Tab-separated table of C-alpha atoms and ligand atoms in Angstrom:
chain	number	residue	atom	x	y	z
A	694	MET	CA	0.000	0.000	0.000
A	695	ASP	CA	1.188	3.510	-0.752
A	696	ILE	CA	1.306	5.730	2.302
A	697	LEU	CA	1.468	9.458	2.860
A	698	LEU	CA	2.707	10.610	6.250
A	699	HIS	CA	1.267	14.058	6.631
A	700	GLY	CA	2.381	16.966	8.755
A	701	GLY	CA	5.124	15.437	10.907
A	702	MET	CA	8.403	16.958	12.022
A	703	VAL	CA	10.825	14.921	9.923
A	704	TYR	CA	14.451	14.262	10.707
A	705	GLY	CA	16.497	15.778	7.864
A	706	SER	CA	19.901	14.174	7.701
A	707	ALA	CA	21.576	17.085	5.907
A	708	GLN	CA	20.800	19.609	8.620
A	709	GLY	CA	20.653	17.082	11.417
A	710	ASP	CA	17.440	18.724	12.447
A	711	PHE	CA	13.700	18.315	12.247
A	712	VAL	CA	11.611	20.064	9.624
A	713	ARG	CA	7.900	19.928	9.026
A	714	ALA	CA	7.372	17.798	5.929
A	715	ASP	CA	5.198	15.206	4.239
A	716	ILE	CA	6.638	11.817	3.272
A	717	ARG	CA	5.351	9.746	0.371
A	718	ILE	CA	6.080	6.014	0.506
A	719	HIS	CA	5.754	3.825	-2.567
A	720	GLU	CA	6.302	0.100	-2.090
A	721	ASP	CA	9.320	-0.224	0.210
A	722	ARG	CA	10.906	3.181	-0.441
A	723	ILE	CA	10.545	6.839	0.381
A	724	VAL	CA	9.861	8.544	-2.943
A	725	ASP	CA	9.151	12.127	-1.925
A	726	ILE	CA	9.879	14.354	1.060
A	727	SER	CA	8.337	17.791	0.534
A	728	ALA	CA	6.694	20.572	2.460
A	729	GLU	CA	3.227	19.746	1.135
A	730	ILE	CA	2.298	16.638	-0.858
A	731	LEU	CA	-1.259	16.287	-2.133
A	732	PRO	CA	-2.707	12.856	-1.394
A	733	ARG	CA	-3.680	10.510	-4.178
A	734	ALA	CA	-6.960	8.636	-4.049
A	735	TRP	CA	-5.400	5.223	-3.382
A	736	GLU	CA	-2.951	6.348	-0.724
A	737	LYS	CA	-3.380	5.715	2.973
A	738	VAL	CA	-2.861	9.064	4.666
A	739	VAL	CA	-1.566	9.043	8.238
A	740	ASP	CA	-1.857	12.306	10.108
A	741	CYS	CA	1.439	12.923	11.903
A	742	THR	CA	0.702	16.465	13.014
A	743	GLY	CA	2.468	17.177	16.284
A	744	LYS	CA	4.604	14.024	15.977
A	745	HIS	CA	8.288	13.561	15.161
A	746	ILE	CA	9.435	11.134	12.476
A	747	LEU	CA	12.793	9.439	13.008
A	748	PRO	CA	14.651	6.877	10.943
A	749	GLY	CA	13.658	3.481	12.361
A	750	LEU	CA	16.092	2.556	15.108
A	751	ILE	CA	18.795	-0.027	14.427
A	752	ASP	CA	19.653	-2.189	17.406
A	753	ALA	CA	23.050	-3.708	16.725
A	754	HIS	CA	22.915	-6.112	19.681
A	755	VAL	CA	20.004	-8.470	20.379
A	756	HIS	CA	19.712	-12.102	21.461
A	757	PHE	CA	16.481	-13.395	19.924
A	758	ARG	CA	17.252	-16.973	21.047
A	759	GLU	CA	16.094	-18.763	17.943
A	760	PRO	CA	16.878	-21.562	17.330
A	761	GLY	CA	17.314	-23.341	20.639
A	762	ALA	CA	15.674	-21.309	23.395
A	763	THR	CA	12.362	-20.193	21.959
A	764	HIS	CA	10.733	-20.398	25.366
A	765	LYS	CA	12.673	-17.178	26.101
A	766	GLU	CA	12.186	-15.446	22.737
A	767	ASP	CA	11.771	-16.136	19.035
A	768	PHE	CA	11.929	-14.002	15.929
A	769	LEU	CA	8.226	-13.163	16.144
A	770	SER	CA	8.092	-12.147	19.822
A	771	GLY	CA	11.465	-10.389	19.675
A	772	SER	CA	10.544	-8.489	16.531
A	773	LYS	CA	7.183	-7.438	18.008
A	774	ALA	CA	9.037	-6.018	21.001
A	775	ALA	CA	11.388	-4.269	18.559
A	776	ALA	CA	8.572	-2.804	16.437
A	777	ALA	CA	6.729	-1.575	19.544
A	778	GLY	CA	9.975	0.153	20.527
A	779	GLY	CA	10.491	1.901	17.198
A	780	VAL	CA	13.276	-0.476	16.172
A	781	THR	CA	13.125	-1.460	12.493
A	782	THR	CA	16.357	-3.455	12.218
A	783	VAL	CA	18.055	-5.814	14.660
A	784	LEU	CA	21.436	-7.508	14.463
A	785	ASP	CA	21.133	-10.876	16.166
A	786	MET	CA	23.895	-12.442	18.261
A	787	PRO	CA	25.230	-15.957	17.650
A	788	ASN	CA	25.319	-17.432	21.189
A	789	ASN	CA	22.347	-19.708	20.613
A	790	SER	CA	22.309	-23.039	22.411
A	791	THR	CA	23.841	-24.369	19.230
A	792	PRO	CA	26.011	-21.383	18.343
A	793	THR	CA	26.044	-19.824	14.886
A	794	THR	CA	29.513	-20.914	13.808
A	795	THR	CA	28.941	-22.361	10.342
A	796	ARG	CA	27.240	-21.430	7.085
A	797	GLU	CA	24.710	-24.161	7.671
A	798	ARG	CA	23.644	-22.701	11.009
A	799	LEU	CA	23.600	-19.205	9.573
A	800	ASP	CA	21.277	-20.362	6.798
A	801	GLU	CA	19.062	-22.107	9.327
A	802	LYS	CA	18.659	-18.820	11.223
A	803	ARG	CA	17.962	-17.005	7.990
A	804	GLY	CA	15.127	-19.408	7.234
A	805	LEU	CA	13.588	-18.918	10.674
A	806	ALA	CA	13.819	-15.127	10.631
A	807	ARG	CA	12.458	-14.881	7.084
A	808	VAL	CA	9.107	-16.371	8.017
A	809	LYS	CA	8.755	-14.819	11.468
A	810	SER	CA	10.496	-11.485	11.871
A	811	LEU	CA	8.375	-8.354	11.540
A	812	VAL	CA	11.484	-6.159	11.415
A	813	ASN	CA	14.654	-6.265	9.342
A	814	TYR	CA	17.520	-8.320	10.608
A	815	GLY	CA	21.166	-9.213	10.159
A	816	PHE	CA	23.288	-11.862	11.846
A	817	TYR	CA	26.604	-12.271	13.565
A	818	ILE	CA	28.750	-15.367	13.313
A	819	LEU	CA	30.466	-16.568	16.471
A	820	GLY	CA	34.238	-16.413	16.099
A	821	CYS	CA	35.983	-19.143	18.087
A	822	GLU	CA	38.824	-21.625	17.902
A	823	GLU	CA	36.915	-24.151	15.803
A	824	ASN	CA	36.107	-21.731	12.945
A	825	ALA	CA	38.927	-19.157	13.267
A	826	ASN	CA	40.520	-20.360	10.048
A	827	ASP	CA	37.257	-20.303	8.078
A	828	LEU	CA	36.086	-16.796	8.864
A	829	ALA	CA	37.244	-15.243	5.597
A	830	GLU	CA	34.319	-16.906	3.821
A	831	PHE	CA	31.749	-14.880	5.763
A	832	GLU	CA	31.026	-11.573	4.064
A	833	ASP	CA	27.219	-11.632	4.171
A	834	ILE	CA	27.025	-10.987	7.919
A	835	ALA	CA	26.911	-7.991	10.228
A	836	GLY	CA	30.072	-9.083	11.994
A	837	ILE	CA	31.954	-11.691	13.970
A	838	LYS	CA	31.200	-11.851	17.694
A	839	VAL	CA	33.968	-12.955	20.002
A	840	TYR	CA	33.531	-13.655	23.711
A	841	LEU	CA	36.826	-12.775	25.396
A	842	GLY	CA	35.168	-13.442	28.751
A	843	SER	CA	32.571	-16.085	29.461
A	844	SER	CA	28.900	-15.268	29.422
A	845	THR	CA	25.640	-17.009	28.430
A	846	GLY	CA	26.617	-20.165	26.556
A	847	ASN	CA	30.142	-21.403	26.727
A	848	TYR	CA	31.765	-19.870	23.676
A	849	LEU	CA	34.845	-18.370	25.158
A	850	THR	CA	37.983	-17.336	23.293
A	851	GLU	CA	40.472	-16.916	26.086
A	852	ASP	CA	43.626	-17.459	24.056
A	853	LEU	CA	44.699	-14.199	22.421
A	854	GLY	CA	46.588	-16.240	19.839
A	855	VAL	CA	43.221	-17.524	18.624
A	856	PHE	CA	41.849	-13.989	18.742
A	857	ALA	CA	44.756	-12.921	16.512
A	858	ILE	CA	43.774	-15.559	13.940
A	859	ILE	CA	40.170	-14.359	14.078
A	860	LEU	CA	41.219	-10.745	13.518
A	861	GLN	CA	43.570	-11.717	10.733
A	862	ASN	CA	40.907	-13.674	8.834
A	863	ALA	CA	37.921	-11.414	9.472
A	864	ARG	CA	36.289	-9.786	6.477
A	865	ARG	CA	33.621	-8.130	8.593
A	866	ARG	CA	33.751	-6.075	11.793
A	867	VAL	CA	34.893	-8.038	14.837
A	868	VAL	CA	32.678	-7.354	17.856
A	869	VAL	CA	33.951	-8.251	21.297
A	870	HIS	CA	32.464	-9.016	24.650
A	871	ALA	CA	35.482	-7.650	26.489
A	872	GLU	CA	36.012	-9.048	29.965
A	873	ASN	CA	39.306	-10.739	30.784
A	874	GLU	CA	38.646	-14.354	31.727
A	875	GLY	CA	41.586	-14.829	34.083
A	876	LEU	CA	40.588	-11.743	36.032
A	877	LEU	CA	36.947	-12.858	36.072
A	878	ARG	CA	38.112	-16.055	37.765
A	879	PHE	CA	40.243	-14.107	40.221
A	880	PHE	CA	37.513	-11.656	41.269
A	881	ALA	CA	34.801	-14.348	41.328
A	882	ALA	CA	36.853	-16.358	43.830
A	883	LYS	CA	37.727	-13.280	45.876
A	884	HIS	CA	34.158	-11.939	46.174
A	885	ARG	CA	32.026	-15.080	45.961
A	886	GLU	CA	30.961	-14.732	49.611
A	887	SER	CA	29.677	-11.198	49.081
A	888	GLN	CA	27.443	-12.275	46.168
A	889	LEU	CA	28.004	-8.808	44.728
A	890	TYR	CA	28.153	-9.449	41.020
A	891	HIS	CA	29.879	-6.156	40.139
A	892	LYS	CA	32.661	-7.084	42.559
A	893	MET	CA	32.919	-10.590	41.139
A	894	ARG	CA	33.319	-9.008	37.681
A	895	ASP	CA	35.358	-5.973	38.736
A	896	ASN	CA	35.782	-2.990	36.377
A	897	LEU	CA	39.361	-4.139	35.852
A	898	CYS	CA	38.164	-7.249	33.969
A	899	ALA	CA	36.537	-5.066	31.330
A	900	ALA	CA	39.308	-2.482	31.216
A	901	VAL	CA	42.122	-4.994	30.729
A	902	SER	CA	40.214	-6.796	27.996
A	903	VAL	CA	39.401	-3.557	26.172
A	904	ALA	CA	43.071	-2.557	26.333
A	905	GLU	CA	44.311	-5.907	25.019
A	906	SER	CA	41.745	-6.333	22.282
A	907	THR	CA	41.872	-2.730	21.080
A	908	LEU	CA	45.636	-2.862	20.756
A	909	MET	CA	45.309	-6.070	18.777
A	910	ALA	CA	42.623	-4.635	16.488
A	911	ARG	CA	44.914	-1.664	15.838
A	912	HIS	CA	47.784	-3.975	15.037
A	913	PHE	CA	45.745	-5.929	12.485
A	914	ALA	CA	44.045	-2.732	11.243
A	915	LYS	CA	40.634	-4.384	11.224
A	916	PRO	CA	37.217	-2.823	11.839
A	917	PHE	CA	36.543	-3.480	15.482
A	918	HIS	CA	33.631	-2.864	17.806
A	919	ILE	CA	33.407	-3.084	21.581
A	920	ALA	CA	30.016	-4.165	22.867
A	921	HIS	CA	28.395	-2.781	26.024
A	922	LEU	CA	31.055	-0.498	27.513
A	923	SER	CA	30.221	-0.203	31.172
A	924	THR	CA	33.133	1.397	33.060
A	925	LYS	CA	34.874	4.737	33.324
A	926	GLU	CA	38.175	2.914	32.813
A	927	GLU	CA	37.169	1.591	29.374
A	928	LEU	CA	36.241	5.110	28.290
A	929	ALA	CA	39.564	6.479	29.524
A	930	LEU	CA	41.384	3.831	27.487
A	931	LEU	CA	39.358	4.544	24.379
A	932	ARG	CA	40.170	8.220	24.656
A	933	LEU	CA	43.776	7.148	24.119
A	934	PHE	CA	43.432	4.250	21.701
A	935	LYS	CA	40.366	4.826	19.544
A	936	THR	CA	40.926	5.110	15.789
A	937	PRO	CA	38.382	5.554	12.971
A	938	LEU	CA	38.226	1.761	12.579
A	939	ILE	CA	37.272	1.306	16.221
A	940	THR	CA	33.697	1.776	17.404
A	941	CYS	CA	31.842	1.099	20.618
A	942	GLU	CA	28.394	0.900	22.126
A	943	VAL	CA	26.738	1.319	25.499
A	944	SER	CA	23.543	-0.391	26.602
A	945	PRO	CA	20.510	1.324	28.117
A	946	HIS	CA	20.673	-0.754	31.318
A	947	HIS	CA	24.171	0.586	32.031
A	948	LEU	CA	22.988	4.137	31.336
A	949	PHE	CA	19.795	4.012	33.365
A	950	LEU	CA	20.615	1.561	36.197
A	951	ASN	CA	23.506	0.945	38.550
A	952	GLU	CA	24.604	-1.578	41.205
A	953	GLU	CA	21.916	-0.347	43.586
A	954	PHE	CA	19.388	-1.963	41.270
A	955	PHE	CA	21.280	-5.270	41.445
A	956	CYS	CA	21.371	-5.023	45.240
A	957	ALA	CA	17.615	-4.444	45.310
A	958	ARG	CA	16.501	-6.853	42.592
A	959	GLY	CA	19.108	-9.612	42.486
A	960	ALA	CA	18.886	-11.828	39.402
A	961	TYR	CA	16.624	-9.315	37.616
A	962	GLY	CA	19.529	-6.896	37.684
A	963	LYS	CA	22.166	-9.451	36.744
A	964	MET	CA	23.827	-9.271	33.368
A	965	ASN	CA	27.296	-9.359	31.803
A	966	PRO	CA	28.989	-6.980	32.107
A	967	PRO	CA	27.291	-6.170	35.413
A	968	LEU	CA	25.603	-2.984	36.552
A	969	ARG	CA	28.357	-0.690	37.786
A	970	TYR	CA	28.718	2.255	40.132
A	971	ASN	CA	27.063	5.617	39.768
A	972	THR	CA	30.436	7.117	38.751
A	973	ASP	CA	30.649	4.665	35.833
A	974	GLN	CA	27.114	5.511	34.827
A	975	GLN	CA	27.964	9.222	34.740
A	976	ALA	CA	31.121	8.480	32.733
A	977	LEU	CA	29.027	6.666	30.097
A	978	TRP	CA	26.786	9.718	29.712
A	979	ASP	CA	29.914	11.878	29.388
A	980	GLY	CA	31.256	9.487	26.731
A	981	ILE	CA	28.012	9.858	24.812
A	982	ARG	CA	28.050	13.629	25.011
A	983	GLU	CA	31.654	13.924	23.854
A	984	GLY	CA	31.055	11.616	20.871
A	985	LEU	CA	33.350	8.842	22.093
A	986	VAL	CA	30.445	6.401	22.226
A	987	ASP	CA	29.270	5.566	18.719
A	988	MET	CA	25.954	3.948	19.441
A	989	ILE	CA	23.443	2.700	21.947
A	990	ALA	CA	22.542	-0.974	21.531
A	991	THR	CA	20.316	-2.889	23.894
A	992	ASP	CA	21.977	-6.272	24.474
A	993	HIS	CA	18.367	-7.492	24.644
A	994	ALA	CA	18.920	-10.799	26.469
A	995	PRO	CA	15.630	-12.237	27.746
A	996	HIS	CA	15.387	-14.992	30.353
A	997	THR	CA	12.094	-16.155	31.878
A	998	HIS	CA	10.788	-15.505	35.389
A	999	ASP	CA	11.329	-19.175	36.218
A	1000	GLU	CA	14.958	-18.922	35.201
A	1001	LYS	CA	15.521	-15.661	37.090
A	1002	ASP	CA	13.637	-16.762	40.221
A	1003	THR	CA	16.483	-18.947	41.406
A	1004	ALA	CA	19.447	-18.247	43.659
A	1005	VAL	CA	21.094	-15.138	42.324
A	1006	MET	CA	24.464	-16.781	41.647
A	1007	GLU	CA	22.818	-19.565	39.629
A	1008	ALA	CA	20.407	-17.383	37.647
A	1009	PRO	CA	21.240	-16.645	34.008
A	1010	CYS	CA	22.572	-13.223	33.010
A	1011	GLY	CA	20.761	-10.721	30.870
A	1012	VAL	CA	17.800	-8.370	30.702
A	1013	PRO	CA	15.398	-7.503	27.879
A	1014	GLY	CA	15.700	-4.040	26.352
A	1015	VAL	CA	14.652	-3.698	22.734
A	1016	GLN	CA	11.166	-2.372	23.505
A	1017	THR	CA	12.183	0.121	26.189
A	1018	MET	CA	15.286	1.757	24.665
A	1019	LEU	CA	13.465	4.511	22.794
A	1020	PRO	CA	11.014	5.500	25.562
A	1021	LEU	CA	13.970	5.721	27.966
A	1022	LEU	CA	15.938	7.863	25.532
A	1023	LEU	CA	12.934	10.093	24.886
A	1024	GLN	CA	12.742	10.662	28.635
A	1025	ALA	CA	16.461	11.574	28.553
A	1026	VAL	CA	15.652	14.037	25.765
A	1027	HIS	CA	12.854	15.466	27.869
A	1028	GLU	CA	15.289	15.921	30.771
A	1029	GLY	CA	17.805	17.666	28.496
A	1030	ARG	CA	20.456	14.928	28.794
A	1031	LEU	CA	20.414	14.376	25.027
A	1032	ALA	CA	18.985	16.034	21.942
A	1033	LEU	CA	16.574	14.119	19.726
A	1034	ARG	CA	19.101	14.322	16.880
A	1035	ASP	CA	21.604	12.541	19.168
A	1036	VAL	CA	19.143	9.682	19.552
A	1037	VAL	CA	18.975	9.438	15.748
A	1038	ARG	CA	22.748	9.527	15.463
A	1039	LEU	CA	23.328	6.937	18.193
A	1040	CYS	CA	20.503	4.556	17.298
A	1041	ALA	CA	20.167	4.810	13.521
A	1042	LEU	CA	22.840	6.730	11.590
A	1043	ASN	CA	25.887	5.342	13.360
A	1044	PRO	CA	24.789	1.687	13.583
A	1045	ALA	CA	23.965	1.766	9.844
A	1046	LYS	CA	27.320	3.349	9.007
A	1047	THR	CA	29.352	1.157	11.356
A	1048	PHE	CA	27.931	-2.126	10.106
A	1049	GLY	CA	27.598	-0.978	6.480
A	1050	LEU	CA	23.835	-1.488	6.267
A	1051	LYS	CA	22.866	-0.611	2.723
A	1052	ASP	CA	20.214	2.160	2.429
A	1053	ARG	CA	19.259	1.978	6.110
A	1054	GLY	CA	19.435	4.428	8.990
A	1055	THR	CA	18.454	7.696	7.302
A	1056	ILE	CA	15.358	9.370	5.959
A	1057	ARG	CA	16.009	10.178	2.324
A	1058	GLU	CA	14.283	9.941	-1.034
A	1059	GLY	CA	15.207	6.608	-2.594
A	1060	GLY	CA	16.056	4.987	0.745
A	1061	TYR	CA	14.038	2.285	2.464
A	1062	ALA	CA	10.998	3.548	4.320
A	1063	ASP	CA	12.069	2.361	7.781
A	1064	LEU	CA	10.511	4.932	10.068
A	1065	CYS	CA	9.413	5.514	13.583
A	1066	VAL	CA	6.798	8.089	14.543
A	1067	VAL	CA	7.074	9.350	18.111
A	1068	ASP	CA	5.008	11.606	20.309
A	1069	LEU	CA	7.307	13.633	22.535
A	1070	VAL	CA	4.495	14.690	24.835
A	1071	ALA	CA	2.505	11.498	25.417
A	1072	GLU	CA	3.634	9.333	28.293
A	1073	THR	CA	4.664	5.697	28.192
A	1074	ILE	CA	4.020	3.659	31.301
A	1075	ILE	CA	6.521	0.823	31.143
A	1076	LEU	CA	4.926	-2.299	32.571
A	1077	ASN	CA	5.779	-6.004	32.609
A	1078	GLU	CA	2.284	-6.641	31.270
A	1079	THR	CA	2.835	-4.598	28.113
A	1080	GLN	CA	6.138	-6.183	27.094
A	1081	TYR	CA	6.002	-8.249	23.932
A	1082	SER	CA	9.151	-10.203	24.723
A	1083	LYS	CA	8.319	-13.754	25.743
A	1084	CYS	CA	10.125	-13.212	29.024
A	1085	GLY	CA	7.253	-10.955	30.118
A	1086	TRP	CA	9.175	-8.559	32.338
A	1087	THR	CA	11.388	-5.516	32.163
A	1088	PRO	CA	13.819	-4.002	34.668
A	1089	PHE	CA	12.022	-0.696	34.071
A	1090	HIS	CA	8.601	-1.884	35.263
A	1091	GLY	CA	6.645	1.024	36.713
A	1092	LEU	CA	8.688	3.770	35.091
A	1093	VAL	CA	6.802	6.546	33.334
A	1094	THR	CA	8.579	8.234	30.448
A	1095	LYS	CA	7.634	11.374	28.632
A	1096	GLY	CA	7.596	10.369	24.974
A	1097	SER	CA	6.110	7.349	23.276
A	1098	VAL	CA	6.311	5.309	20.093
A	1099	VAL	CA	3.197	5.803	17.987
A	1100	MET	CA	3.935	3.964	14.772
A	1101	THR	CA	6.690	1.899	13.182
A	1102	VAL	CA	7.094	1.451	9.427
A	1103	VAL	CA	9.335	-1.294	8.037
A	1104	ASN	CA	10.174	-1.403	4.326
A	1105	GLY	CA	7.203	0.851	3.566
A	1106	SER	CA	4.637	-1.143	5.550
A	1107	ILE	CA	3.073	-0.185	8.854
A	1108	VAL	CA	4.077	-2.938	11.286
A	1109	TYR	CA	3.021	-1.324	14.547
A	1110	HIS	CA	0.480	1.421	15.162
A	1111	GLU	CA	-0.806	2.450	18.589
A	1112	GLY	CA	-0.662	-0.994	20.168
A	1113	MET	CA	-1.690	-2.931	17.036
A	1114	PHE	CA	0.584	-5.179	15.013
A	1115	TYR	CA	0.254	-6.051	11.355
A	1116	GLU	CA	1.822	-9.503	11.433
A	1117	ASP	CA	1.458	-10.227	7.727
A	1118	VAL	CA	4.295	-7.785	7.173
A	1119	LYS	CA	7.712	-9.436	7.245
A	1120	GLY	CA	11.114	-7.804	7.579
A	1121	LYS	CA	14.031	-8.562	5.278
A	1122	GLU	CA	17.625	-9.417	5.831
A	1123	VAL	CA	19.762	-6.295	5.474
A	1124	GLU	CA	22.366	-6.003	2.744
A	1125	TYR	CA	25.858	-4.696	3.290
A	1126	ASP	CA	27.710	-1.893	1.527
A	1127	ASN	CA	31.255	-2.917	2.169
B	2212	DOR	O1	24.038	-10.565	30.229
B	2212	DOR	C1	24.294	-11.107	29.174
B	2212	DOR	N1	23.407	-11.938	28.578
B	2212	DOR	N2	25.482	-10.904	28.609
B	2212	DOR	C2	25.892	-11.611	27.553
B	2212	DOR	O2	27.013	-11.450	27.142
B	2212	DOR	C3	25.024	-12.633	26.959
B	2212	DOR	C4	23.626	-12.385	27.255
B	2212	DOR	C5	22.753	-13.592	26.988
B	2212	DOR	O3	22.821	-14.123	25.870
B	2212	DOR	O4	21.949	-13.972	27.844
B	2213	ZN	ZN1	24.959	-9.652	24.297
């Protein structure tokens, strides 16, 4: 269906600002952005007066759990959560119960996402010892994920010699979970009694791993991305070592929560890397404001109530986030911590540029119509009951944000509109520029 979005304040990438404009969508593309477009008889006109229109958000870090753990999430439930959160593209991590290490497993995921995902998607391959020598064959992926410290699943690459082979053979960006495994063991033993997860995974674990891996990425001159920065020490190191080939992300839970939440909520505030101190949290906001942080990505990692309602040290790590990122950031905009154009830069422009997503991440004539319409005045009440993730909870339960997602358009089709989903619409796998 052809759609005309009328009267919204539209993000204009040239000026980096919002201008009142109409947007005509034909099939999957934006064909016209003008001050006043007269509707045609067959077009669906959506009144966007008083609303802001952003490029659909691109979440470069989700765990949609399919195949293998579809009781936690699958491509349908995960993509509904994404669409309700204004996210039109997700890049899915490879730490499934059978990890995505081969072309066969990649193709299996592709088949599952194709029939279920309401939003666009791309995939990471897991880089590890068993496939380190085969990685050059993977060019049709978002990147290669390497776990330098252990986390959900047991896919660790502890040996930096293996990491060197991975970097050497990579044809796509190498993304690291940077926590030094030896130090994780040391601090876990030292602080086990305390049951304080941030002490058992001290800031030093992350800082040492970021230092080691960043130096190695510089040596091999490969595109390199650090997932979920969480400490002031990592930022200090990146101020020294960052190059144009090196990018990094922070996750909303590290921006909006700290160790006090873990102390209050136990397993529901347990993830890797852990929630840190208030001073780390402030440093992450500083890193965003100074432009050191390239993007915000959710690390959406759902686990069920049953799984979380066990002894805190046994419970799995991770929290959902893909549905709540934009409302939280709109609240930050409301509070003056960010500008709306920063949200676009951090959640659409930069992820598209970093991972080379062809024709995604901007609003321009000829580009894909991946859009998100937001109301900066309406409130969102974040509740467990209104989460579309199969896990059915959120660490932000009860929070009220100023700003809400009204409508999400994926490849020219309305997928989500004021609480309704159009499930016949399916997303596509992204293509890559470079
Ligand atoms: O908390 C986390 N959960 N960190 C990770 O690195 C993995 C993720 C998961 O898959 O559950
Ligand atoms: Zn993750």
